[in-house]
XYZ file of C-alpha atoms in Angstrom:
429
model
C 202.987 217.336 188.768
C 199.648 219.178 188.956
C 197.146 219.581 186.158
C 198.199 223.187 185.448
C 201.878 222.228 185.126
C 200.985 219.366 182.781
C 198.933 221.690 180.600
C 200.815 224.978 180.651
C 204.260 224.230 182.130
C 207.287 226.005 180.661
C 208.813 224.389 177.616
C 212.427 223.261 177.983
C 215.024 225.178 175.945
C 216.559 223.030 173.173
C 220.067 221.754 173.772
C 222.958 223.421 171.879
C 223.692 220.140 170.044
C 220.107 220.047 168.711
C 220.318 223.690 167.574
C 223.589 223.028 165.664
C 222.146 219.855 164.119
C 219.033 221.724 162.950
C 221.156 224.516 161.451
C 223.259 221.995 159.482
C 220.140 220.267 158.190
C 218.767 223.596 156.929
C 221.902 224.441 154.911
C 221.103 224.748 151.176
C 223.246 222.076 149.512
C 221.172 221.816 146.315
C 222.619 222.069 142.803
C 221.130 225.564 142.378
C 223.467 226.939 144.977
C 226.625 226.849 142.792
C 229.851 228.229 144.257
C 231.325 231.320 142.686
C 233.957 230.505 140.025
C 237.427 231.976 140.085
C 238.838 233.756 137.044
C 241.035 230.731 136.295
C 238.002 228.464 136.277
C 235.904 230.805 134.086
C 238.232 230.645 131.013
C 238.102 226.844 130.465
C 234.359 226.952 130.975
C 233.921 229.619 128.236
C 236.069 227.519 125.846
C 233.896 224.500 126.553
C 230.790 226.514 125.746
C 232.248 227.650 122.402
C 233.193 224.078 121.443
C 229.772 222.766 122.303
C 228.051 225.454 120.193
C 230.243 224.546 117.150
C 229.346 220.878 117.551
C 225.642 221.802 117.642
C 225.943 223.742 114.353
C 227.647 220.815 112.600
C 224.958 218.439 113.862
C 222.171 220.708 112.551
C 223.786 220.848 109.072
C 224.032 217.043 108.908
C 220.367 216.678 109.940
C 219.309 219.166 107.216
C 221.181 217.235 104.504
C 219.572 213.962 105.626
C 216.069 215.487 105.441
C 216.683 216.850 101.914
C 217.932 213.444 100.682
C 214.888 211.672 102.083
C 212.560 214.181 100.422
C 214.246 213.636 97.037
C 214.099 209.850 97.287
C 210.426 209.518 98.369
C 207.883 209.466 95.495
C 204.891 211.740 95.685
C 201.600 209.782 95.863
C 198.497 211.572 94.656
C 195.179 210.528 96.175
C 191.902 211.513 94.559
C 188.934 212.848 96.502
C 186.883 209.733 95.702
C 189.582 207.460 97.153
C 189.689 209.553 100.286
C 185.931 209.151 100.743
C 186.222 205.380 100.302
C 188.943 205.046 102.961
C 187.595 203.309 106.103
C 187.084 205.839 108.888
C 186.966 205.027 112.574
C 183.509 203.894 113.657
C 181.220 206.785 114.401
C 179.674 206.727 117.895
C 175.986 207.657 118.052
C 175.283 210.837 119.989
C 173.240 209.043 122.692
C 175.975 206.457 123.319
C 178.569 209.210 123.328
C 176.636 211.107 126.019
C 176.358 207.957 128.159
C 180.069 207.332 127.720
C 180.918 210.875 128.880
C 178.648 210.518 131.913
C 180.309 207.209 132.822
C 183.763 208.770 132.531
C 182.699 211.703 134.706
C 181.258 209.370 137.354
C 184.396 207.239 137.375
C 186.627 210.300 137.572
C 184.609 211.663 140.503
C 184.899 208.295 142.260
C 188.650 208.329 141.700
C 188.852 211.852 143.104
C 186.931 210.765 146.198
C 189.260 207.829 146.702
C 192.345 209.981 146.187
C 191.112 212.552 148.726
C 191.622 210.796 152.082
C 189.496 211.880 155.011
C 191.766 213.274 157.714
C 190.484 212.001 161.054
C 190.528 214.520 163.891
C 192.408 213.707 167.066
C 190.550 213.974 170.377
C 192.409 217.181 171.271
C 191.552 218.699 167.872
C 187.869 217.990 168.551
C 188.119 219.739 171.932
C 189.943 222.704 170.377
C 187.337 222.996 167.596
C 184.276 222.640 169.807
C 185.583 225.001 172.500
C 186.721 227.693 170.054
C 183.732 229.999 170.685
C 184.029 229.646 174.453
C 187.795 230.176 174.390
C 187.760 233.210 172.097
C 184.831 234.806 173.947
C 186.379 234.358 177.376
C 189.856 235.304 176.095
C 188.620 238.484 174.415
C 186.791 239.579 177.565
C 189.799 238.778 179.736
C 192.212 240.674 177.463
C 189.894 243.690 177.322
C 189.559 243.553 181.096
C 193.337 243.690 181.665
C 193.696 246.467 179.079
C 191.203 248.659 180.979
C 192.890 248.455 184.383
C 196.176 250.001 185.387
C 196.149 248.945 189.046
C 194.740 246.248 191.312
C 192.027 247.758 193.495
C 188.511 246.899 194.691
C 186.950 247.962 191.393
C 189.312 245.509 189.633
C 187.986 242.556 191.663
C 184.343 243.591 191.268
C 184.710 243.814 187.486
C 186.551 240.480 187.407
C 183.752 238.762 189.320
C 181.203 240.130 186.841
C 183.316 238.946 183.902
C 183.493 235.412 185.314
C 179.733 235.306 185.859
C 179.197 236.419 182.248
C 181.458 233.549 181.169
C 178.958 231.091 182.727
C 181.366 229.680 185.308
C 178.665 230.268 187.916
C 178.083 232.785 190.699
C 179.642 230.586 193.358
C 182.743 229.914 191.247
C 183.142 233.617 190.430
C 182.748 234.620 194.079
C 185.167 231.996 195.417
C 187.757 232.729 192.735
C 187.627 236.484 193.343
C 188.121 236.025 197.093
C 191.127 233.768 196.503
C 192.626 236.338 194.122
C 192.214 239.097 196.713
C 194.234 236.979 199.121
C 196.879 236.186 196.475
C 197.205 239.874 195.542
C 197.901 240.833 199.167
C 200.260 237.906 199.640
C 202.277 238.723 196.507
C 201.822 242.464 196.933
C 200.623 242.567 193.322
C 200.091 246.102 192.037
C 199.669 245.443 188.298
C 196.768 243.443 186.773
C 199.068 241.435 184.478
C 200.696 239.937 187.566
C 197.398 238.183 188.320
C 196.666 236.902 184.786
C 198.487 233.600 185.271
C 197.086 233.249 188.798
C 193.518 233.476 187.431
C 194.162 230.619 184.986
C 195.874 228.572 187.714
C 192.862 229.005 190.001
C 190.423 227.933 187.254
C 192.449 224.751 186.669
C 192.764 224.051 190.405
C 189.036 224.572 190.805
C 188.318 221.695 188.426
C 191.173 219.568 189.722
C 190.090 219.860 193.372
C 191.338 216.757 195.213
C 192.519 215.137 191.993
C 189.712 212.549 191.802
C 187.594 213.284 188.746
C 185.651 209.987 188.490
C 185.248 210.637 184.762
C 185.423 206.992 183.712
C 182.276 205.094 182.703
C 181.612 202.028 184.849
C 181.427 199.288 182.241
C 180.625 195.803 183.553
C 181.976 192.417 182.495
C 178.456 191.355 181.479
C 175.508 193.673 180.837
C 176.027 197.419 181.391
C 172.776 199.355 181.834
C 172.772 203.109 181.126
C 169.735 205.234 182.010
C 169.457 208.626 180.256
C 167.404 211.515 181.691
C 167.026 215.143 180.676
C 164.490 217.642 179.363
C 163.231 217.402 175.800
C 165.338 219.112 173.139
C 168.768 218.909 174.789
C 170.072 216.205 172.426
C 169.485 213.202 174.698
C 168.124 210.816 172.045
C 170.730 211.916 169.491
C 173.507 211.286 172.013
C 172.168 207.760 172.637
C 172.173 207.073 168.888
C 175.748 208.324 168.458
C 176.922 206.288 171.455
C 175.238 203.194 170.010
C 177.294 203.694 166.846
C 180.481 204.271 168.861
C 180.063 201.149 170.998
C 179.035 198.967 168.084
C 182.138 200.082 166.176
C 184.122 198.953 169.224
C 182.656 195.455 168.826
C 179.972 195.616 171.545
C 176.442 194.189 171.301
C 174.170 197.193 171.828
C 170.427 197.503 172.412
C 168.238 200.594 172.892
C 164.972 201.016 174.840
C 162.462 203.729 173.891
C 160.861 204.432 177.289
C 159.685 207.966 176.419
C 156.328 206.496 175.377
C 154.283 209.667 175.874
C 156.032 211.394 172.971
C 155.578 209.550 169.682
C 158.329 211.631 168.104
C 160.879 210.414 170.659
C 160.100 206.744 169.951
C 160.269 207.298 166.179
C 163.559 209.186 166.512
C 165.209 206.439 168.549
C 163.864 203.772 166.170
C 165.391 205.671 163.253
C 168.747 205.823 165.042
C 168.534 202.078 165.622
C 167.908 201.490 161.920
C 170.718 203.865 160.966
C 173.393 202.278 163.165
C 171.911 198.767 162.874
C 171.127 198.019 166.532
C 167.832 196.626 167.934
C 165.362 199.016 169.599
C 162.752 197.842 172.114
C 159.491 199.803 171.798
C 155.969 199.438 173.160
C 152.500 200.477 172.063
C 151.629 204.188 172.074
C 151.046 205.601 175.592
C 152.295 202.328 177.123
C 153.670 202.274 180.655
C 157.391 203.212 180.337
C 158.336 200.738 183.078
C 156.774 197.841 181.141
C 158.817 198.727 178.046
C 161.966 198.871 180.201
C 161.133 195.452 181.674
C 160.827 193.954 178.174
C 164.134 195.542 177.214
C 165.932 194.236 180.314
C 164.692 190.666 179.761
C 165.660 190.726 176.077
C 169.102 192.145 176.882
C 169.819 189.363 179.386
C 168.461 186.635 177.067
C 170.409 187.856 174.014
C 173.723 188.497 175.803
C 173.733 192.254 175.167
C 176.828 194.167 176.357
C 175.349 197.685 176.617
C 171.672 198.568 177.119
C 170.784 202.275 176.828
C 167.369 203.450 178.061
C 165.822 206.721 176.836
C 163.312 208.310 179.258
C 160.881 211.227 179.297
C 162.043 214.691 180.327
C 158.931 216.456 181.588
C 160.670 218.513 184.272
C 157.659 220.846 184.542
C 155.771 218.003 186.240
C 158.438 216.887 188.706
C 156.228 214.729 190.899
C 155.039 212.529 188.024
C 158.544 212.356 186.571
C 160.043 211.349 189.913
C 157.443 208.600 190.369
C 158.078 207.353 186.817
C 161.875 207.239 187.237
C 161.593 205.521 190.610
C 159.356 202.840 189.072
C 161.778 202.353 186.156
C 164.613 201.993 188.667
C 162.747 199.289 190.588
C 161.996 197.362 187.377
C 165.653 197.505 186.303
C 166.820 196.198 189.687
C 164.274 193.380 189.555
C 166.200 191.935 186.577
C 169.753 193.136 187.401
C 169.984 194.137 191.103
C 173.079 196.353 190.779
C 171.763 198.273 187.728
C 171.517 200.926 186.406
C 175.294 201.202 186.368
C 175.188 204.768 185.014
C 172.460 207.409 185.184
C 173.363 210.185 182.770
C 171.807 213.649 182.673
C 171.918 215.225 179.202
C 172.519 218.994 179.308
C 172.615 221.503 176.453
C 175.764 223.610 176.971
C 174.274 226.499 174.984
C 171.706 227.119 177.755
C 174.486 228.195 180.151
C 173.209 228.749 183.680
C 169.890 227.163 182.711
C 171.771 223.879 182.378
C 173.007 224.310 185.938
C 169.397 224.792 187.152
C 168.309 221.620 185.318
C 171.171 219.672 186.875
C 170.118 220.811 190.358
C 166.477 219.828 189.762
C 167.235 216.401 188.288
C 169.713 215.609 191.064
C 166.770 215.996 193.483
C 164.615 213.603 191.428
C 167.107 210.778 190.841
C 170.729 209.968 191.763
C 173.015 211.055 188.901
C 176.374 209.438 188.159
C 177.431 211.667 185.274
C 176.545 214.304 182.697
C 176.374 214.204 178.897
C 177.248 217.723 177.716
C 175.807 218.390 174.243
C 176.013 221.183 171.629
C 179.195 222.666 173.084
C 180.558 223.387 169.600
C 177.855 225.996 168.882
C 178.118 228.071 172.053
C 180.457 230.344 174.002
C 179.118 229.008 177.321
C 181.429 226.036 177.877
C 182.396 227.512 181.243
C 179.244 225.907 182.684
C 181.326 222.732 183.158
C 183.245 224.522 185.923
C 180.005 225.632 187.578
C 178.617 222.072 187.556
C 181.869 220.741 188.978
C 181.986 223.333 191.795
C 178.307 223.545 192.787
C 177.064 219.983 192.214
C 180.228 217.884 192.063
C 178.669 215.767 189.286
C 181.347 214.689 186.799
C 180.927 215.297 183.084
C 181.510 211.852 181.547
C 180.441 212.302 177.912
C 180.724 215.275 175.578
C 179.245 216.036 172.159
C 181.605 217.793 169.736
C 179.259 218.432 166.796
C 176.683 217.013 164.414
C 178.632 214.138 162.815
C 177.860 210.590 163.923
C 181.286 210.211 165.552
C 181.208 213.628 167.265
C 180.810 212.226 170.772
C 183.351 210.869 173.206
C 184.270 210.283 176.809
C 185.038 213.515 178.654
C 188.665 214.241 179.537
C 189.265 217.139 181.927
C 192.845 217.752 180.755
C 191.803 217.987 177.103
C 188.865 220.197 178.093
C 190.906 222.638 180.197
C 193.602 222.818 177.525
C 190.977 223.520 174.843
C 189.303 226.125 177.068
C 192.365 228.029 178.294
C 195.049 227.503 175.620
C 196.535 230.787 174.490
C 195.240 232.860 177.403
C 198.579 232.975 179.212
C-alpha cells in the first residue's frame, strides 16, 4: 500500500451487526423514560397517592403535638447581660495572623487546583496538526478558491495552478514538474472539470515526497559515542534546537554533552551554556575568540573519556563569508576524525521554515560547503510556508530528520513524512 492510500484511503463501511449493536446501546433505558400507563393502571396509582397524602397529614399532626409537649416541659432559663459577657468566647485571632492564614489557605488551594488539573500531553500527530495549521489552511484556502474560479480545464487553468504552487513555497521545480504531470493526466483521463483533478493534485504531492520509498529519515545513532555537527546561519534556531534535543535525549536516559564551537559570537556561547545549565548537561567552551577546532578537540576527548552517548557541536553560521566558513568546517571535520575516524555521524543543517524559498537557497549553499546528512526544520508552527519541505526533497534530496513544533522545551522531534503529509494535506480532499 502506497503512502497516499495509507493516509487518505477510503474508510470501510461499518458492518450491519455493528450498526445494530450501536443502535441498541443508544436506546434510552433510563428511569426517566417511563412507559405510558393504561387506564386500568392509572386508578390504583391515584388511590395510592391519596393514601400516602393522608399518612403524611397524620404524621405532621403527631410531630406538632410532640413539639408542643416538649416546649411545655422545658423550663425557661434567663441569662443576664453580665453573664453573657463573662461566657468564654472562642479565641480571637489577631488580624496579622488571620491574614497569613488566609494567604496560606489560598496558596494551598492553588496548589491543589494545579494538581487536580492534569497536563494533557499532545500526541506526535497532534503536534504536526497544530504546527502545520497555518500552512494547511493557507494552501487549502488558495486551492479551494482556485477550483471555484475555473469551470473547465484549459491552458490558463494549468498556468494559474503552477503559480499557486509556487506561492505555496513548494518550489519552482516542484510546481513545474507537477503541472506537467497533471497535463498528461488530464489528457489521459479526458478530464474536463477542475474538480476531477483535485484528488490527482494531492496524490502527486504525496508521490513527490514518497519517490522511491526510501526516506532515510532515521538518525544514525551509534552503540558508543554519536557525534552530531550542527551548521546553519545565525538566527534560524540552531542553538535552541540543540538545547531542546539535549533535554530530549537526557530524558531518554542518554549521557549528553554540548560543544560551543561558535567562538566568534559571545552570545552564541552564552546561549548554549545557559541551555546546558537549564537541562543539566555539561558544555565545553573555550576562551573568547579561540580557535573553534581546538574547542571541538577538547570536547571530543572529554566525550570519549567520560563515556558520553551523544555529543552535539554548535558551529558558526557566517554564510556571507563562505570561503572562511568552508575552511573552518573542514578543519573541524578533520579534528573530529582524528579522535573518532567515522565521525561526525550526522551533519545537520538548521533551516527556518518561515523564510520559505530563502531556506532552499541556504540549503543549496551549505550543501556546497559541507556534506549534509539531514535537516532540522525550525519555526514551522509560526508560518504558512511548510511546503518548503517538498522543495528541499525534490531539488536537493536532503531528508528532513528533525522538526521543531513550537517554543516549549519538548517541542522538537524526529521527522516523520507520513505525519507531516497528513498534517499538511488533511481535509483538502
